[in-house]
Amino acid sequence: MSTESNIYKLLQNTSDISNLHEIETKNIEDSTYFDYSFNFSGMKFLGSQISNPLFTLNKMTVLFRYDLKKETTRAAILETLNTYNAERPLMNATLANYQGKKVTIAFSSDFICDDKAINERQIVPLINIMAPSPIDFVNYLEKKKIAIVRK
């Protein structure tokens, strides 16, 4: 599978995507796990595809680290993520790491689609929706009175 997969070939031929490479492909029982990464809009995206006879799950993720102006409780961050996610059904933002004033958020989107059926009309809009998510989340945090150090 790996670099021969349809999703990999589509990403390879998508403008503005760079540094596309396979991280790992492994087969476990009747499932194939394919992990890859690429750069788009100055950010590193991680992707995975899990294929088995029942379904193929595709996932794209971009991690972003925020520096808070002051320490905020984990509960406040999680509550903010919950309300953020409720307003954005295509995306899922999760707390990847939290240490003092440093917060890492994973923005991801999952979809079930056989690799052969994936096309550019699915992938390009998904990446374009995900790319502005880190700045959208900054604006959302500020609306919730959680201040971020802007660099």
CSV table of C-alpha atoms in Angstrom, one decimal:
chain,number,residue,atom,x,y,z
A,1,MET,CA,0.0,0.0,0.0
A,2,SER,CA,2.0,3.0,1.3
A,3,THR,CA,3.2,5.3,-1.5
A,4,GLU,CA,1.1,3.3,-4.0
A,5,SER,CA,-2.1,4.3,-2.2
A,6,ASN,CA,-4.6,6.6,-3.9
A,7,ILE,CA,-4.5,9.1,-1.0
A,8,TYR,CA,-0.7,9.3,-1.2
A,9,LYS,CA,-0.8,9.9,-5.0
A,10,LEU,CA,-3.5,12.6,-4.6
A,11,LEU,CA,-1.5,14.4,-2.0
A,12,GLN,CA,1.6,14.1,-4.2
A,13,ASN,CA,-0.2,15.9,-7.0
A,14,THR,CA,-1.9,18.6,-4.9
A,15,SER,CA,-0.4,22.0,-5.2
A,16,ASP,CA,1.0,23.7,-2.1
A,17,ILE,CA,1.8,20.4,-0.4
A,18,SER,CA,5.4,19.7,0.2
A,19,ASN,CA,7.6,17.3,2.1
A,20,LEU,CA,5.2,14.4,1.7
A,21,HIS,CA,6.6,11.2,3.0
A,22,GLU,CA,5.7,7.9,4.4
A,23,ILE,CA,6.3,7.4,8.1
A,24,GLU,CA,5.4,3.8,8.4
A,25,THR,CA,3.3,1.0,6.9
A,26,LYS,CA,2.5,-2.1,8.8
A,27,ASN,CA,0.2,-5.1,8.4
A,28,ILE,CA,-1.4,-6.6,11.5
A,29,GLU,CA,-3.7,-9.5,10.9
A,30,ASP,CA,-6.2,-8.3,8.3
A,31,SER,CA,-5.5,-4.6,8.7
A,32,THR,CA,-3.0,-2.3,7.1
A,33,TYR,CA,-1.8,0.8,8.9
A,34,PHE,CA,-0.3,3.6,6.8
A,35,ASP,CA,1.1,6.8,8.4
A,36,TYR,CA,2.4,9.8,6.5
A,37,SER,CA,3.2,13.5,6.9
A,38,PHE,CA,3.3,16.6,4.7
A,39,ASN,CA,3.6,20.3,5.0
A,40,PHE,CA,0.9,22.7,3.9
A,41,SER,CA,0.5,26.4,4.7
A,42,GLY,CA,3.6,26.4,6.9
A,43,MET,CA,2.3,23.6,9.1
A,44,LYS,CA,3.1,19.9,9.4
A,45,PHE,CA,0.1,17.6,8.9
A,46,LEU,CA,0.1,14.0,10.0
A,47,GLY,CA,-2.1,11.5,8.3
A,48,SER,CA,-3.1,7.9,8.8
A,49,GLN,CA,-5.1,5.3,7.0
A,50,ILE,CA,-6.3,2.1,8.5
A,51,SER,CA,-7.7,-0.4,6.0
A,52,ASN,CA,-9.4,-3.7,6.7
A,53,PRO,CA,-12.1,-5.8,5.0
A,54,LEU,CA,-14.9,-3.9,6.9
A,55,PHE,CA,-13.9,-0.2,6.3
A,56,THR,CA,-11.0,2.2,5.6
A,57,LEU,CA,-10.6,5.0,8.2
A,58,ASN,CA,-8.7,8.1,7.1
A,59,LYS,CA,-7.4,10.7,9.6
A,60,MET,CA,-5.6,14.0,9.2
A,61,THR,CA,-4.1,15.9,12.1
A,62,VAL,CA,-2.2,19.1,12.6
A,63,LEU,CA,-0.7,19.9,16.0
A,64,PHE,CA,-0.3,23.5,17.3
A,65,ARG,CA,1.3,24.7,20.5
A,66,TYR,CA,0.0,27.8,22.2
A,67,ASP,CA,1.7,29.9,24.9
A,68,LEU,CA,-0.9,31.3,27.4
A,69,LYS,CA,-0.3,34.7,28.9
A,70,LYS,CA,-1.2,33.2,32.3
A,71,GLU,CA,-1.8,29.8,33.6
A,72,THR,CA,-5.3,28.5,33.1
A,73,THR,CA,-6.9,25.4,34.5
A,74,ARG,CA,-7.0,22.2,32.5
A,75,ALA,CA,-10.8,22.2,33.1
A,76,ALA,CA,-11.1,25.6,31.5
A,77,ILE,CA,-9.1,24.5,28.4
A,78,LEU,CA,-11.2,21.3,28.2
A,79,GLU,CA,-14.5,23.2,28.5
A,80,THR,CA,-13.3,25.6,25.8
A,81,LEU,CA,-12.4,22.7,23.5
A,82,ASN,CA,-15.9,21.1,24.1
A,83,THR,CA,-17.7,24.3,23.1
A,84,TYR,CA,-15.3,24.9,20.2
A,85,ASN,CA,-15.9,21.3,18.9
A,86,ALA,CA,-19.7,21.7,19.2
A,87,GLU,CA,-19.6,24.6,16.8
A,88,ARG,CA,-17.4,22.9,14.2
A,89,PRO,CA,-18.7,19.5,13.3
A,90,LEU,CA,-16.1,18.6,10.7
A,91,MET,CA,-13.2,19.2,12.9
A,92,ASN,CA,-12.2,17.8,16.3
A,93,ALA,CA,-9.8,19.7,18.6
A,94,THR,CA,-8.3,17.7,21.4
A,95,LEU,CA,-5.9,18.6,24.2
A,96,ALA,CA,-2.6,16.8,23.2
A,97,ASN,CA,-0.4,18.3,26.0
A,98,TYR,CA,-0.8,20.8,28.8
A,99,GLN,CA,2.0,22.1,31.0
A,100,GLY,CA,1.7,25.3,32.8
A,101,LYS,CA,1.3,28.0,30.2
A,102,LYS,CA,2.0,25.7,27.2
A,103,VAL,CA,-0.9,24.0,25.6
A,104,THR,CA,-0.8,21.8,22.5
A,105,ILE,CA,-4.0,21.2,20.6
A,106,ALA,CA,-4.5,18.5,17.9
A,107,PHE,CA,-6.9,19.5,15.2
A,108,SER,CA,-8.1,16.4,13.3
A,109,SER,CA,-10.7,15.2,10.9
A,110,ASP,CA,-11.7,11.5,10.3
A,111,PHE,CA,-13.6,10.1,7.4
A,112,ILE,CA,-14.4,6.6,6.3
A,113,CYS,CA,-13.8,6.0,2.6
A,114,ASP,CA,-12.2,3.2,0.7
A,115,ASP,CA,-8.8,4.4,-0.6
A,116,LYS,CA,-9.8,3.8,-4.2
A,117,ALA,CA,-12.8,6.1,-3.8
A,118,ILE,CA,-10.9,9.0,-2.3
A,119,ASN,CA,-10.7,11.9,-4.7
A,120,GLU,CA,-9.4,15.5,-4.9
A,121,ARG,CA,-12.8,16.9,-4.1
A,122,GLN,CA,-12.6,15.4,-0.7
A,123,ILE,CA,-8.9,15.9,0.2
A,124,VAL,CA,-8.3,19.5,-0.9
A,125,PRO,CA,-11.3,21.0,0.9
A,126,LEU,CA,-10.5,19.1,4.0
A,127,ILE,CA,-6.9,20.4,4.1
A,128,ASN,CA,-8.1,23.9,3.3
A,129,ILE,CA,-10.6,23.7,6.2
A,130,MET,CA,-8.0,22.4,8.6
A,131,ALA,CA,-5.2,24.9,7.8
A,132,PRO,CA,-6.8,28.0,9.4
A,133,SER,CA,-8.0,26.0,12.5
A,134,PRO,CA,-5.0,27.1,14.7
A,135,ILE,CA,-5.7,30.8,14.2
A,136,ASP,CA,-9.4,30.2,14.5
A,137,PHE,CA,-8.8,28.6,17.8
A,138,VAL,CA,-6.7,31.6,19.0
A,139,ASN,CA,-9.7,33.9,18.2
A,140,TYR,CA,-12.0,31.5,20.0
A,141,LEU,CA,-9.8,31.4,23.1
A,142,GLU,CA,-9.6,35.2,23.2
A,143,LYS,CA,-13.4,35.3,22.9
A,144,LYS,CA,-13.5,33.0,26.0
A,145,LYS,CA,-11.1,35.4,27.8
A,146,ILE,CA,-8.1,33.0,27.6
A,147,ALA,CA,-5.2,35.2,26.4
A,148,ILE,CA,-2.5,33.8,24.1
A,149,VAL,CA,1.0,35.1,23.6
A,150,ARG,CA,1.1,36.2,20.0
A,151,LYS,CA,4.4,35.8,18.2
